[in-house]
XYZ file of N, CA, C and O in Angstrom:
496
model
N 72.808 22.040 26.568
C 71.474 21.563 26.506
C 71.244 20.618 25.361
O 70.377 19.788 25.490
N 71.933 20.735 24.344
C 71.698 19.849 23.222
C 72.661 18.670 23.315
O 73.717 18.645 22.708
N 72.292 17.748 24.110
C 73.096 16.541 24.294
C 72.739 15.544 23.205
O 71.566 15.235 22.999
N 73.731 15.048 22.455
C 73.417 14.114 21.378
C 72.903 12.784 21.900
O 72.296 12.019 21.171
N 73.068 12.534 23.167
C 72.582 11.279 23.707
C 71.205 11.415 24.328
O 70.769 10.503 25.020
N 70.488 12.462 24.067
C 69.135 12.694 24.626
C 68.171 11.690 23.990
O 68.021 11.663 22.768
N 67.526 10.829 24.778
C 66.661 9.794 24.204
C 65.414 10.359 23.522
O 64.989 9.851 22.483
N 64.822 11.391 24.041
C 63.616 11.966 23.441
C 63.918 12.580 22.086
O 63.159 12.395 21.122
N 65.075 13.236 22.000
C 65.468 13.853 20.736
C 65.720 12.789 19.674
O 65.324 12.941 18.522
N 66.348 11.725 20.024
C 66.611 10.664 19.052
C 65.302 9.995 18.615
O 65.157 9.612 17.443
N 64.344 9.876 19.501
C 63.034 9.308 19.123
C 62.294 10.215 18.134
O 61.688 9.736 17.174
N 62.370 11.488 18.347
C 61.733 12.425 17.397
C 62.400 12.360 16.035
O 61.730 12.424 15.002
N 63.737 12.240 16.011
C 64.423 12.138 14.733
C 64.032 10.857 14.008
O 63.819 10.858 12.793
N 63.916 9.739 14.728
C 63.494 8.486 14.104
C 62.087 8.608 13.530
O 61.816 8.125 12.427
N 61.199 9.244 14.260
C 59.821 9.413 13.773
C 59.789 10.288 12.532
O 59.051 10.022 11.574
N 60.585 11.316 12.486
C 60.654 12.184 11.317
C 61.167 11.458 10.097
O 60.645 11.618 8.983
N 62.227 10.634 10.278
C 62.772 9.862 9.163
C 61.722 8.872 8.641
O 61.571 8.698 7.446
N 61.003 8.214 9.543
C 59.982 7.249 9.134
C 58.863 7.944 8.361
O 58.376 7.439 7.361
N 58.477 9.117 8.797
C 57.431 9.870 8.111
C 57.853 10.302 6.723
O 57.061 10.266 5.778
N 59.122 10.714 6.581
C 59.604 11.143 5.267
C 59.669 9.991 4.283
O 59.352 10.152 3.113
N 60.077 8.842 4.719
C 60.179 7.714 3.797
C 58.800 7.141 3.450
O 58.614 6.617 2.355
N 57.836 7.219 4.346
C 56.511 6.642 4.097
C 55.559 7.575 3.367
O 54.514 7.153 2.879
N 55.889 8.816 3.284
C 54.964 9.757 2.648
C 55.334 9.960 1.193
O 56.500 10.080 0.844
N 54.307 9.963 0.367
C 54.485 10.221 -1.051
C 53.490 11.312 -1.423
O 52.300 11.232 -1.077
N 53.959 12.309 -2.106
C 53.074 13.404 -2.501
C 52.124 12.922 -3.591
O 52.527 12.232 -4.530
N 50.820 13.250 -3.438
C 49.826 12.893 -4.451
C 50.011 13.765 -5.675
O 50.490 14.900 -5.596
N 49.618 13.209 -6.822
C 49.694 14.013 -8.029
C 48.492 14.962 -8.084
O 47.517 14.813 -7.341
N 48.542 15.903 -8.979
C 47.525 16.965 -9.032
C 46.144 16.424 -9.384
O 45.128 16.906 -8.878
N 46.076 15.385 -10.229
C 44.760 14.865 -10.627
C 44.039 14.215 -9.446
O 42.822 14.351 -9.298
N 44.764 13.504 -8.596
C 44.095 12.889 -7.442
C 43.647 13.954 -6.441
O 42.586 13.823 -5.817
N 44.427 14.997 -6.292
C 44.024 16.095 -5.407
C 42.777 16.776 -5.955
O 41.835 17.096 -5.216
N 42.733 16.967 -7.282
C 41.563 17.587 -7.913
C 40.335 16.701 -7.742
O 39.241 17.186 -7.438
N 40.496 15.379 -7.921
C 39.360 14.457 -7.746
C 38.823 14.508 -6.326
O 37.620 14.516 -6.095
N 39.733 14.539 -5.356
C 39.311 14.617 -3.956
C 38.552 15.906 -3.680
O 37.527 15.917 -2.995
N 39.026 17.009 -4.251
C 38.359 18.296 -4.066
C 36.976 18.321 -4.705
O 36.016 18.838 -4.131
N 36.872 17.745 -5.911
C 35.572 17.701 -6.586
C 34.582 16.820 -5.822
O 33.401 17.130 -5.721
N 35.067 15.705 -5.287
C 34.207 14.817 -4.499
C 33.689 15.547 -3.254
O 32.509 15.474 -2.918
N 34.566 16.285 -2.605
C 34.150 17.046 -1.419
C 33.142 18.131 -1.798
O 32.159 18.362 -1.084
N 33.346 18.767 -2.948
C 32.406 19.809 -3.386
C 31.044 19.201 -3.704
O 30.008 19.776 -3.360
N 31.022 18.029 -4.352
C 29.743 17.369 -4.641
C 29.010 17.010 -3.352
O 27.793 17.152 -3.249
N 29.746 16.537 -2.365
C 29.121 16.213 -1.079
C 28.525 17.456 -0.430
O 27.410 17.413 0.086
N 29.271 18.547 -0.463
C 28.751 19.791 0.127
C 27.501 20.262 -0.595
O 26.516 20.679 0.038
N 27.507 20.187 -1.930
C 26.332 20.623 -2.698
C 25.129 19.716 -2.426
O 23.985 20.175 -2.351
N 25.352 18.420 -2.259
C 24.260 17.501 -1.940
C 23.676 17.826 -0.563
O 22.453 17.819 -0.386
N 24.538 18.140 0.388
C 24.066 18.495 1.722
C 23.261 19.794 1.666
O 22.201 19.912 2.290
N 23.717 20.752 0.891
C 22.988 22.014 0.748
C 21.638 21.779 0.077
O 20.612 22.324 0.499
N 21.604 20.936 -0.958
C 20.338 20.655 -1.655
C 19.344 19.967 -0.726
O 18.158 20.312 -0.707
N 19.812 19.008 0.048
C 18.921 18.335 1.001
C 18.427 19.324 2.045
O 17.249 19.324 2.406
N 19.292 20.190 2.503
C 18.881 21.198 3.480
C 17.825 22.139 2.918
O 16.847 22.457 3.592
N 18.014 22.574 1.671
C 17.031 23.463 1.045
C 15.692 22.745 0.901
O 14.628 23.313 1.174
N 15.724 21.472 0.472
C 14.476 20.710 0.341
C 13.763 20.573 1.680
O 12.534 20.698 1.759
N 14.512 20.314 2.724
C 13.894 20.190 4.047
C 13.298 21.516 4.506
O 12.211 21.545 5.087
N 13.986 22.605 4.253
C 13.471 23.913 4.662
C 12.202 24.255 3.882
O 11.201 24.692 4.451
N 12.223 24.030 2.574
C 11.047 24.341 1.752
C 9.879 23.433 2.125
O 8.748 23.882 2.282
N 10.153 22.138 2.282
C 9.093 21.205 2.670
C 8.542 21.508 4.039
O 7.326 21.466 4.260
N 9.410 21.816 4.969
C 8.952 22.162 6.312
C 8.149 23.453 6.318
O 7.140 23.568 7.012
N 8.583 24.415 5.526
C 7.832 25.671 5.427
C 6.455 25.452 4.825
O 5.474 26.045 5.249
N 6.387 24.590 3.803
C 5.083 24.266 3.213
C 4.177 23.566 4.202
O 2.979 23.843 4.276
N 4.734 22.651 4.982
C 3.931 21.947 5.981
C 3.429 22.909 7.053
O 2.281 22.823 7.494
N 4.271 23.831 7.464
C 3.846 24.813 8.462
C 2.762 25.721 7.876
O 1.781 26.049 8.543
N 2.928 26.115 6.622
C 1.928 26.979 5.984
C 0.586 26.268 5.880
O -0.465 26.860 6.130
N 0.605 24.987 5.523
C -0.649 24.229 5.440
C -1.250 24.083 6.832
O -2.468 24.154 7.004
N -0.425 23.882 7.819
C -0.922 23.745 9.188
C -1.525 25.029 9.720
O -2.420 25.001 10.568
N -1.061 26.166 9.234
C -1.582 27.442 9.721
C -2.818 27.908 8.967
O -3.448 28.881 9.375
N -3.168 27.243 7.860
C -4.363 27.641 7.120
C -5.605 27.401 7.975
O -5.674 26.426 8.715
N -6.601 28.281 7.861
C -7.815 28.053 8.637
C -8.578 26.844 8.104
O -8.603 26.585 6.904
N -9.181 26.113 9.019
C -9.935 24.923 8.638
C -11.352 25.360 8.301
O -12.054 25.943 9.122
N -11.778 25.069 7.084
C -13.128 25.422 6.657
C -13.956 24.156 6.602
O -13.541 23.169 5.997
N -15.148 24.160 7.183
C -15.971 22.955 7.120
C -16.472 22.726 5.700
O -16.674 23.667 4.936
N -16.677 21.467 5.363
C -17.190 21.132 4.042
C -18.647 21.569 3.949
O -19.388 21.473 4.925
N -19.088 22.053 2.790
C -20.488 22.462 2.661
C -21.405 21.247 2.776
O -21.080 20.147 2.344
N -22.547 21.465 3.396
C -23.506 20.393 3.609
C -24.457 20.366 2.420
O -24.966 21.395 1.987
N -24.716 19.175 1.910
C -25.625 19.025 0.781
C -27.060 19.279 1.243
O -27.403 19.043 2.403
N -27.928 19.758 0.358
C -29.316 19.992 0.758
C -30.019 18.674 1.073
O -29.618 17.610 0.606
N -31.094 18.756 1.875
C -31.826 17.565 2.285
C -32.521 16.921 1.093
O -32.661 15.708 1.027
N -32.988 17.708 0.167
C -33.626 17.170 -1.035
C -32.870 17.672 -2.245
O -32.231 18.717 -2.201
N -32.978 16.928 -3.317
C -32.315 17.338 -4.541
C -33.036 18.523 -5.147
O -34.239 18.718 -4.937
N -32.338 19.331 -5.887
C -32.994 20.481 -6.517
C -33.965 20.002 -7.591
O -33.699 19.041 -8.311
N -35.122 20.656 -7.635
C -36.104 20.277 -8.651
C -35.745 20.968 -9.958
O -35.376 22.135 -9.974
N -35.844 20.247 -11.065
C -35.491 20.871 -12.346
C -36.537 21.907 -12.732
O -37.722 21.755 -12.473
N -36.093 22.971 -13.356
C -37.017 24.028 -13.743
C -37.758 23.665 -15.023
O -38.869 24.124 -15.242
N -37.171 22.852 -15.847
C -37.803 22.413 -17.089
C -37.743 20.891 -17.141
O -36.766 20.293 -16.713
N -38.763 20.252 -17.687
C -38.703 18.790 -17.774
C -37.639 18.367 -18.779
O -37.356 19.063 -19.740
N -37.036 17.236 -18.497
C -35.999 16.764 -19.405
C -36.645 16.263 -20.689
O -37.732 15.684 -20.662
N -36.004 16.476 -21.813
C -36.604 16.039 -23.079
C -36.637 14.513 -23.165
O -35.727 13.829 -22.730
N -37.745 13.997 -23.734
C -37.909 12.559 -23.891
C -37.604 12.221 -25.344
O -38.115 12.875 -26.250
N -36.801 11.215 -25.592
C -36.536 10.842 -26.982
C -37.816 10.416 -27.682
O -38.747 9.902 -27.067
N -37.865 10.613 -28.983
C -39.093 10.351 -29.737
C -39.441 8.869 -29.765
O -40.605 8.518 -29.918
N -38.473 7.980 -29.594
C -38.802 6.554 -29.621
C -39.458 6.099 -28.321
O -40.019 5.013 -28.252
N -39.452 6.922 -27.270
C -40.091 6.568 -26.008
C -41.435 7.264 -25.811
O -42.043 7.129 -24.762
N -41.870 8.028 -26.756
C -43.157 8.701 -26.626
C -44.276 7.672 -26.686
O -44.207 6.691 -27.428
N -45.343 7.858 -25.886
C -46.458 6.898 -25.914
C -47.170 6.959 -27.263
O -47.222 7.995 -27.921
N -47.756 5.833 -27.648
C -48.458 5.755 -28.934
C -49.752 6.543 -28.895
O -50.155 7.146 -29.874
N -50.456 6.536 -27.751
C -51.705 7.287 -27.620
C -51.434 8.563 -26.845
O -50.479 8.647 -26.094
N -52.306 9.526 -27.020
C -52.141 10.746 -26.246
C -52.555 10.450 -24.805
O -53.459 9.664 -24.559
N -51.919 11.048 -23.858
C -52.248 10.759 -22.458
C -53.658 11.222 -22.126
O -54.159 12.195 -22.664
N -54.292 10.482 -21.240
C -55.655 10.844 -20.827
C -55.608 12.051 -19.924
O -54.592 12.357 -19.310
N -56.724 12.730 -19.837
C -56.776 13.927 -19.013
C -56.741 13.530 -17.545
O -57.281 12.497 -17.160
N -56.119 14.343 -16.714
C -56.085 14.018 -15.288
C -57.489 14.116 -14.696
O -58.336 14.849 -15.195
N -57.740 13.355 -13.634
C -59.081 13.392 -13.030
C -59.374 14.752 -12.412
O -58.488 15.426 -11.901
N -60.606 15.161 -12.485
C -61.051 16.421 -11.879
C -61.716 16.103 -10.566
O -62.162 14.974 -10.329
N -61.832 17.059 -9.674
C -62.449 16.779 -8.374
C -63.886 16.280 -8.496
O -64.335 15.477 -7.699
N -64.632 16.700 -9.509
C -66.017 16.255 -9.627
C -66.092 14.789 -10.029
O -67.032 14.085 -9.666
N -65.097 14.276 -10.790
C -65.161 12.886 -11.222
C -64.622 11.930 -10.178
O -64.915 10.747 -10.209
N -63.832 12.406 -9.212
C -63.287 11.513 -8.196
C -64.053 11.566 -6.905
O -63.863 10.740 -6.043
N -64.945 12.522 -6.731
C -65.708 12.608 -5.493
C -66.846 11.591 -5.531
O -67.321 11.202 -6.587
N -67.286 11.130 -4.365
C -68.397 10.179 -4.340
C -69.636 10.802 -4.959
O -69.989 11.943 -4.693
N -70.279 10.061 -5.805
C -71.475 10.535 -6.460
C -71.196 11.234 -7.759
O -72.109 11.617 -8.477
N -69.956 11.430 -8.111
C -69.607 12.093 -9.359
C -69.668 11.107 -10.507
O -69.771 9.893 -10.337
N -69.635 11.593 -11.717
C -69.674 10.722 -12.888
C -68.297 10.164 -13.146
O -67.289 10.817 -12.920
N -68.236 8.948 -13.658
C -66.967 8.287 -13.918
C -66.657 8.344 -15.406
O -66.643 7.349 -16.097
N -66.424 9.519 -15.900
C -66.145 9.655 -17.326
C -64.661 9.706 -17.595
O -64.219 9.412 -18.678
N -63.885 10.099 -16.616
C -62.451 10.208 -16.836
C -61.841 8.839 -16.916
O -62.003 8.021 -16.017
N -61.146 8.552 -17.965
C -60.471 7.275 -18.116
C -61.373 6.184 -18.652
O -60.966 5.047 -18.762
N -62.635 6.463 -18.967
C -63.528 5.446 -19.456
C -63.182 5.035 -20.869
O -63.560 3.964 -21.311
N -62.444 5.867 -21.604
C -62.101 5.544 -22.977
C -61.213 4.271 -23.050
O -61.340 3.477 -23.946
N -60.299 4.145 -22.109
C -59.379 3.028 -22.210
C -59.727 1.910 -21.241
O -58.905 1.060 -20.936
N -60.924 1.886 -20.690
C -61.382 0.784 -19.882
C -61.027 0.894 -18.422
O -61.283 -0.008 -17.645
N -60.468 1.985 -18.016
C -60.127 2.151 -16.601
C -61.175 3.004 -15.933
O -61.757 3.895 -16.529
N -61.355 2.789 -14.657
C -62.307 3.563 -13.885
C -61.607 4.177 -12.728
O -60.761 3.557 -12.091
N -61.959 5.415 -12.418
C -61.331 6.095 -11.301
C -62.240 6.105 -10.088
O -61.882 6.620 -9.061
N -63.374 5.575 -10.171
C -64.319 5.558 -9.062
C -64.002 4.476 -8.068
O -63.101 3.643 -8.267
N -64.770 4.425 -6.980
C -64.521 3.399 -5.974
C -64.879 2.031 -6.519
O -65.807 1.870 -7.309
N -64.212 1.027 -6.096
C -64.630 -0.281 -6.543
C -63.513 -1.124 -6.820
O -63.062 -2.083 -6.933
């Protein structure tokens, strides 16, 4: 069975010889560099995967939160309970006149309110 003139066997021997002459064993430092590069790639893939999982989980959590409507503002502004203080440089020079009373503003009433400063509250 082992005929030295077997063409397939001689082709395999030629291929083996060619492989032995063309192959050179790498030194240990290049093998270590290749291994470290592969480890860095694996760690980068793991880090990206973790980021995607955490980000996706956060997005799902936000999506599952109940939607609360925004509070509606009141139709009118709140009235202050105390008047705001007025700076002393804006105070009027004269004391304010008394507000009109129903007797002075009704027809036939006396026009005494505001007469001090030349104004009249009566009709006219």
